[in-house]
Every structure is written in C-alpha cells, then in structure tokens.
CSV table of C-alpha atoms in Angstrom, one decimal:
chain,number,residue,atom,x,y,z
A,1,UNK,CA,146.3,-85.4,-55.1
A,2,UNK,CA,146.5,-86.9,-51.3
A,3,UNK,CA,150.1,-88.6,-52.2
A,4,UNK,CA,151.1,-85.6,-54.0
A,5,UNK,CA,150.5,-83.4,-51.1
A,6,UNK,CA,151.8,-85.8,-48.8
A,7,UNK,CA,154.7,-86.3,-50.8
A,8,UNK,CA,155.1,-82.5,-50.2
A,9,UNK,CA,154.6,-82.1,-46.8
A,10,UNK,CA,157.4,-84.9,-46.4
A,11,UNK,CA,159.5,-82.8,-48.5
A,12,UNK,CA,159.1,-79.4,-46.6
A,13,UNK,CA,159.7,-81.5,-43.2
A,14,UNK,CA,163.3,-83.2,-45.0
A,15,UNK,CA,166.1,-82.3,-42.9
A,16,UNK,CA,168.1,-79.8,-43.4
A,17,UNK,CA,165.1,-77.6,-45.6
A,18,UNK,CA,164.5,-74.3,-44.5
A,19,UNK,CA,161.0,-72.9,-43.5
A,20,UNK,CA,159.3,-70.8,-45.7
A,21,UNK,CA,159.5,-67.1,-45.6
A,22,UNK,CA,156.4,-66.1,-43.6
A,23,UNK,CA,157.1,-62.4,-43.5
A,24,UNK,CA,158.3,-62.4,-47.6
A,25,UNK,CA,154.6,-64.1,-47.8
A,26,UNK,CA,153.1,-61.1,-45.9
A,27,UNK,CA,154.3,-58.6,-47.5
A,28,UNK,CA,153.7,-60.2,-50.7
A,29,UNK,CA,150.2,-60.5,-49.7
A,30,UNK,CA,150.1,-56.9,-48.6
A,31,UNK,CA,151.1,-55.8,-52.2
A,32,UNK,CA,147.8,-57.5,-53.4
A,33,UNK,CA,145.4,-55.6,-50.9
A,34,UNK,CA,142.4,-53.5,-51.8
A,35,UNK,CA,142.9,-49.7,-51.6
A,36,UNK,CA,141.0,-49.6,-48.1
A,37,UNK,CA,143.5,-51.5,-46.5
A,38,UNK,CA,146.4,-49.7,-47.8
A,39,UNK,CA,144.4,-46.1,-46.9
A,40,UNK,CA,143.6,-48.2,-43.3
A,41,UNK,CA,147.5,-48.9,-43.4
A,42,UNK,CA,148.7,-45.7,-44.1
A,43,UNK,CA,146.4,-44.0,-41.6
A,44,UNK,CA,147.9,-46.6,-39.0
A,45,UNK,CA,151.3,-45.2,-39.8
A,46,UNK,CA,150.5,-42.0,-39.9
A,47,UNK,CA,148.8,-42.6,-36.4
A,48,UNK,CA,152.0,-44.4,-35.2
A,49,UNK,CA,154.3,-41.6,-36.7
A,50,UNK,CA,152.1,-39.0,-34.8
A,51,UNK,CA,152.6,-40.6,-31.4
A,52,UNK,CA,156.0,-40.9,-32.3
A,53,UNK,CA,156.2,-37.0,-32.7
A,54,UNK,CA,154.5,-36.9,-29.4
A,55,UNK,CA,157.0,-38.9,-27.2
A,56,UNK,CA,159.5,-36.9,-29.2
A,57,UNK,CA,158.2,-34.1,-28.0
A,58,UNK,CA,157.5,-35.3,-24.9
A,59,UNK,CA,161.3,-36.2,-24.5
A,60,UNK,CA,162.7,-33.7,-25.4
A,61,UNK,CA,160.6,-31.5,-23.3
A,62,UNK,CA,161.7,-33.7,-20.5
A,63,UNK,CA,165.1,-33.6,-21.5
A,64,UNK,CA,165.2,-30.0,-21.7
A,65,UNK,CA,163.1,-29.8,-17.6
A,66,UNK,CA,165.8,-32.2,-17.2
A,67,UNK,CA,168.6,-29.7,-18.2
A,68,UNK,CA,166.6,-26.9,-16.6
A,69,UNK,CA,166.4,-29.0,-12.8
A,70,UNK,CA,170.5,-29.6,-13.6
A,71,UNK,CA,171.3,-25.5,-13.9
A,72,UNK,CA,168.6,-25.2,-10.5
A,73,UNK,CA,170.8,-27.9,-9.0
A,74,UNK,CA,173.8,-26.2,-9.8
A,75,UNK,CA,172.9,-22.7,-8.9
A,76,UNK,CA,171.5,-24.1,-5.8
A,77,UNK,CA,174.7,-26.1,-5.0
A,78,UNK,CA,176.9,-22.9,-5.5
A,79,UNK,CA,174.5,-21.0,-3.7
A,80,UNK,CA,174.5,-23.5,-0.9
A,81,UNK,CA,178.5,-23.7,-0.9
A,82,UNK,CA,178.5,-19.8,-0.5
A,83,UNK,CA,176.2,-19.5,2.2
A,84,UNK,CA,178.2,-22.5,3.8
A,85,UNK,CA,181.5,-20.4,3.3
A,86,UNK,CA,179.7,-17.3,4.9
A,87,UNK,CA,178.4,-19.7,7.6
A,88,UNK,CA,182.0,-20.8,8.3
A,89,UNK,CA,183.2,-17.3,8.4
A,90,UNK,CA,180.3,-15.9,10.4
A,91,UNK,CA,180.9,-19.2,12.8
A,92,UNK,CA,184.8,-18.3,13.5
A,93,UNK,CA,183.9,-14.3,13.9
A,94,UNK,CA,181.5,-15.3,16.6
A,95,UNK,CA,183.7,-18.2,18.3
A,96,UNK,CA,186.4,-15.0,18.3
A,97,UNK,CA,184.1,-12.8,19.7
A,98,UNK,CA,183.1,-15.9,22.4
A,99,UNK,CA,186.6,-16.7,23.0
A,100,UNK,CA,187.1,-12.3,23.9
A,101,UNK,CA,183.8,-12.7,25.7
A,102,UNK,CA,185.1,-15.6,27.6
A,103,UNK,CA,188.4,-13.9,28.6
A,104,UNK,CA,186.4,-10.8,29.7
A,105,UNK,CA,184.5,-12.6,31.8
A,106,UNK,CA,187.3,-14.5,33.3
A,107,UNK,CA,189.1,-11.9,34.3
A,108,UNK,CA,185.6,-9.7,35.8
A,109,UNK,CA,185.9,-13.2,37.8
A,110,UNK,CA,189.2,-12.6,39.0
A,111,UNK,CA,188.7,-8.7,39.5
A,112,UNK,CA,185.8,-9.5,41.5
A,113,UNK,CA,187.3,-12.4,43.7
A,114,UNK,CA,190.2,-10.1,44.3
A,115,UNK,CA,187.6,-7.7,45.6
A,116,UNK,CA,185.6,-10.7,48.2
A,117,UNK,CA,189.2,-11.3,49.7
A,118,UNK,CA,189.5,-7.1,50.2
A,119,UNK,CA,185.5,-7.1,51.6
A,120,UNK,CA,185.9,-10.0,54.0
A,121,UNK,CA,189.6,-8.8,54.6
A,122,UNK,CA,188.0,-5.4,55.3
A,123,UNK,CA,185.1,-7.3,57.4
A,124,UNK,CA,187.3,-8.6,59.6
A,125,UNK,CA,189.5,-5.9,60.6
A,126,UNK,CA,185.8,-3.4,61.3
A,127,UNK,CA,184.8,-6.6,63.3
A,128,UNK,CA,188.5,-6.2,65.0
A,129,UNK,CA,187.6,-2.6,65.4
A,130,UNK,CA,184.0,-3.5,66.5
A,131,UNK,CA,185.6,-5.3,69.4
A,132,UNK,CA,188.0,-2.8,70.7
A,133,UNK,CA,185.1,-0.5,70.3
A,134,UNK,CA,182.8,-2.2,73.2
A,135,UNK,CA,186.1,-3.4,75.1
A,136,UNK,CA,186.9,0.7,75.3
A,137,UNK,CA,183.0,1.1,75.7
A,138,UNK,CA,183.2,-1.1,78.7
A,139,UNK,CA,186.4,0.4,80.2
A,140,UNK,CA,184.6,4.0,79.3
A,141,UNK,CA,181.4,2.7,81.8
A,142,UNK,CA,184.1,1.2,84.5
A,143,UNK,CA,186.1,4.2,84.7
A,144,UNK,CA,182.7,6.5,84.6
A,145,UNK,CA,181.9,4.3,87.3
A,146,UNK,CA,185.3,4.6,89.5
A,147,UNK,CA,184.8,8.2,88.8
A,148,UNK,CA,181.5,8.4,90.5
A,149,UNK,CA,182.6,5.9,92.9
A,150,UNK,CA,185.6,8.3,94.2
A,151,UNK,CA,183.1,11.4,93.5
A,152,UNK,CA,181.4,9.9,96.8
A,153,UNK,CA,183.9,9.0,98.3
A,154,UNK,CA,185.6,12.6,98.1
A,155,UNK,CA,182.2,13.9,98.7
A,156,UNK,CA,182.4,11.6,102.0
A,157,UNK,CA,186.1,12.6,102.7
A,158,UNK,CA,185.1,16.2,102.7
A,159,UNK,CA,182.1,15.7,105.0
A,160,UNK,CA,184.5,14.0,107.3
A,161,UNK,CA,187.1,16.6,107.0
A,162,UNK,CA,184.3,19.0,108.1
A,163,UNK,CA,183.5,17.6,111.0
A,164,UNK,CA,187.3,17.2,111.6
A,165,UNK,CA,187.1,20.9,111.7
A,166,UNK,CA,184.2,21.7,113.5
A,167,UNK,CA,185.6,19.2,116.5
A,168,UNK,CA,188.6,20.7,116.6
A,169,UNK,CA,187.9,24.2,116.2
A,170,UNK,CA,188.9,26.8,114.3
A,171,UNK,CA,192.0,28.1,112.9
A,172,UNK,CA,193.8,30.9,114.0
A,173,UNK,CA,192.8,33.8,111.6
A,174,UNK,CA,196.7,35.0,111.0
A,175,UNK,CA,198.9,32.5,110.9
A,176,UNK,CA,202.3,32.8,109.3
A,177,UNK,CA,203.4,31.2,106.1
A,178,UNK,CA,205.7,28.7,105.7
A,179,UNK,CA,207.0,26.3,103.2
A,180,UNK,CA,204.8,23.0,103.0
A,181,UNK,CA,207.6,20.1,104.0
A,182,UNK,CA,205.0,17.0,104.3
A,183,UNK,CA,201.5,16.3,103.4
A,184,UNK,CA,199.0,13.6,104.7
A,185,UNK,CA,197.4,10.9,102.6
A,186,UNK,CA,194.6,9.6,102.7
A,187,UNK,CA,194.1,5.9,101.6
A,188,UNK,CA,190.6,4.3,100.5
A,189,UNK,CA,191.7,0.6,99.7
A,190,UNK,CA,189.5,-0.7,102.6
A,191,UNK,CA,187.7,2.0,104.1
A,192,UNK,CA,190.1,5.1,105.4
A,193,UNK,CA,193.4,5.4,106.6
A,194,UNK,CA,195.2,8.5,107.1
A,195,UNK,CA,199.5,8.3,106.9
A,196,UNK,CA,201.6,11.5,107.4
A,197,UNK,CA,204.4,11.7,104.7
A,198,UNK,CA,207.4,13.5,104.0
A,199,UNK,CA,207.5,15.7,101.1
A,200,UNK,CA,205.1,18.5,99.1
A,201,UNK,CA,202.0,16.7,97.6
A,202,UNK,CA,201.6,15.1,94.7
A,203,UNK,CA,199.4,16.6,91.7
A,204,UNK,CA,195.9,15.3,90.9
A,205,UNK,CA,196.5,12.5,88.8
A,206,UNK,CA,200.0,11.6,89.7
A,207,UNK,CA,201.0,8.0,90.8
A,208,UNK,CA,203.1,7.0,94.0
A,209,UNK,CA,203.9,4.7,96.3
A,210,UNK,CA,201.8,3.7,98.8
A,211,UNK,CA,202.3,0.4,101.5
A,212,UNK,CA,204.1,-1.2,98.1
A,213,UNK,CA,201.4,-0.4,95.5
A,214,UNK,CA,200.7,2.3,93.1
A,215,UNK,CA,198.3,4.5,93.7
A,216,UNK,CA,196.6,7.7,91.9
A,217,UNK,CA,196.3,11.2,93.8
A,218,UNK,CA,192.5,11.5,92.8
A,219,UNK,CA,192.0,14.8,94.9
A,220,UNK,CA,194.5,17.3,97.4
A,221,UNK,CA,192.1,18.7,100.1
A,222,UNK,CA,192.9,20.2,103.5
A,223,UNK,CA,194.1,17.9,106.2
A,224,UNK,CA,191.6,16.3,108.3
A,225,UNK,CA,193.3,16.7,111.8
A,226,UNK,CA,192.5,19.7,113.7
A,227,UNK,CA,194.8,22.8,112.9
A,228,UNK,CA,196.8,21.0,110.3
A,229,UNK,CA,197.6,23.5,107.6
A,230,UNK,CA,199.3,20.2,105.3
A,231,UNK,CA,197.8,19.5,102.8
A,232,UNK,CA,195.6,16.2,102.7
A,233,UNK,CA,195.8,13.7,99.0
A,234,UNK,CA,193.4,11.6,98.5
A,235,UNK,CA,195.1,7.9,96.9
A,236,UNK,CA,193.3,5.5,95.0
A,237,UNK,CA,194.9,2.4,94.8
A,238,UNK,CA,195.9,1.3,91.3
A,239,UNK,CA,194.7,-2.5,89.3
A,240,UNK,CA,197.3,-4.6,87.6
A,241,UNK,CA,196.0,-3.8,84.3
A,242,UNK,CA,195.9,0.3,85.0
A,243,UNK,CA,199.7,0.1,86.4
A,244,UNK,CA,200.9,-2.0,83.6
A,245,UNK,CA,199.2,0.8,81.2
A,246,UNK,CA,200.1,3.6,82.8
C-alpha cells in the first residue's frame, strides 16, 4: 500500500500533470452537506445579499446627494457669475460717477484758485490803498499843522499890525477913494519881512512870485505902516513837493 501510494504521489508530481481541481472538490463536497450547513449557507447569502442591498442603497443615495451638490454647484455658479456681472456693472457705474466726481472737483480746484489769485490780487491793491490812506493821513496832520502854524502867525501879524496902528495914529475919518495900484506883502520864511509891490493883491490862496520862489497868499489884511490904506498879503513860502503839485 506504501509503494502504491508512493507510486501515486510520483505520478501527481510527473511533469507536465496538472493539479487537481480544489475548488471542483469543494463544491463537490458542498453537494454532500447536511441540511444545517446548506440552511447556515443560505442564511450567509442571504446576509451577503442584504448588505449588498444596503451599499446599493447606500450608493445610490450618494449618487443621487451627489447629483443634488452638482445642481447646488451649478445654481451657485450661475448665481455667482450673475452677481459678478452686476458687480462689474455696479463697478463701472461708480468709476463713472468717480471719474464725474473727479472732474467736479477739479474744476471747484481751479474755480477756487482763480478766486486766491482775485483775493490776494484784491489784498494787495486795499494794502496799496491802505498806504495812500496814512500817506494822505499824514499830509492831512502836516497841513492841519501848517494851518495852525500860519493861524498864529496871522494871529501874530495882526497884533503887530495893531500896534502899527496905535504908533502911528489914526486914520483920517474921510478920506477919498481911489483905485488900489500896489499892495504890501508880507513874507514869513524866516521871521518878517515887509516888500511894497506893484499891482492889486492877490486872492487868498493864490500863488506868486516872491525873491524867486512860490509862495501862497494865506491872508490879505491892512497894511502895517502907519496911514497905509494898501492892502497888506500875507505869503507863505511854497515846498518842492506843494509847487510840483500845485
């Protein structure tokens, strides 16, 4: 029995001989279970066929979320790709209202530069104005003070005149008129000096000549020399500045 079975062990080993059919043997075997292992079997299937079902289910549940997330994502896209073309149109409708803003502004900038250059323009002339001002202020207190400076001295002229008068006596009460052919001036450029001249007085205010210089009749009054019926002006000698005016 040993050589026999070795004989066939050498025989299934022979090259070239193919292996026996294990699974043919199993399910050969299977046909000659008991009952229990066929019922154990067929609950086993049944088992497997159930969680088969499942991950059917299961799968096609996902593929249908899966379907469902793939209209989301689409609706979302298109809603994202409208609210990018309203972005897109909002952004240009407020870069044109920047760009109006913009030139707006630009030209309140040049409105209002145009109206610095008229203020400081403006400035300047009222400070040109503010100057002539205090120079005729000052001229006004110069020739306020000439005025009360010849004021006195007419006031001192007079007083001199009347004791002129009152030295030389009175005048005779009638005398007879006759036309006034020369006057007598009266000079106060350095103290007094009185000069007989030809010819009817000049008005108060009036300019003549005078030693070579201009002067201003600033007063007629009677002549200072005793029964002298001419009548007496009162010159003020005349600045460069008040000639070249006048």
């Amino acid at each position: 029995m040993q050589r026999e079975a070795r004989s066939d062990r050498g025989w299934e080993q022979w090259p070239g001989r193919r292996a026996p059919d294990e699974a043919g043997r199993k399910r050969l075997r299977a046909l000659f279970l008991p009952s229990e292992a066929r019922e154990a079997v067929s609950e086993l299937a049944a088992e497997h066929g159930r969680q088969l079902e499942g991950r059917l289910a299961q799968l096609q549940a996902a593929v249908l979320d899966h379907e469902t997330r793939e209209r989301a994502v689409s609706e979302l896209e298109a809603g994202v790709e409208h609210l990018l073309r309203e972005g897109s149109l909002e952004l240009d409708r407020f870069q044109h209202e920047l760009a109006q803003r913009e030139e707006t502004l630009d030209r309140r900038d040049r409105s209002l530069a145009t109206a610095e250059a008229a203020a400081e323009e403006r400035r300047l002339e009222l400070g040109a104005v503010e100057l002539r001002r205090a120079a005729l202020e000052r001229r006004a207190d110069t020739i306020e003070h000439r005025e009360s400076e010849l004021e006195r001295r007419a006031d001192e002229l007079a007083t001199l005149a009347r004791q002129l008068q009152e030295l030389g006596g009175a005048l005779a009460p009638h005398e007879e008129s006759h036309e006034v052919t020369a006057h007598v001036v009266l000079l106060t450029d350095s103290g007094y000096r009185v000069e007989d001249v030809e010819g009817p007085a000049p008005a108060i205010g009036g300019i003549v000549e005078a030693n070579g210089t201009a002067h201003r009749c600033v007063r007629i009054m009677r002549s200072p020399f005793p029964a002298d019926r001419r009548p007496c002006a009162v010159l003020e000698r005349l600045s460069a500045e008040e000639h070249v005016s006048d």
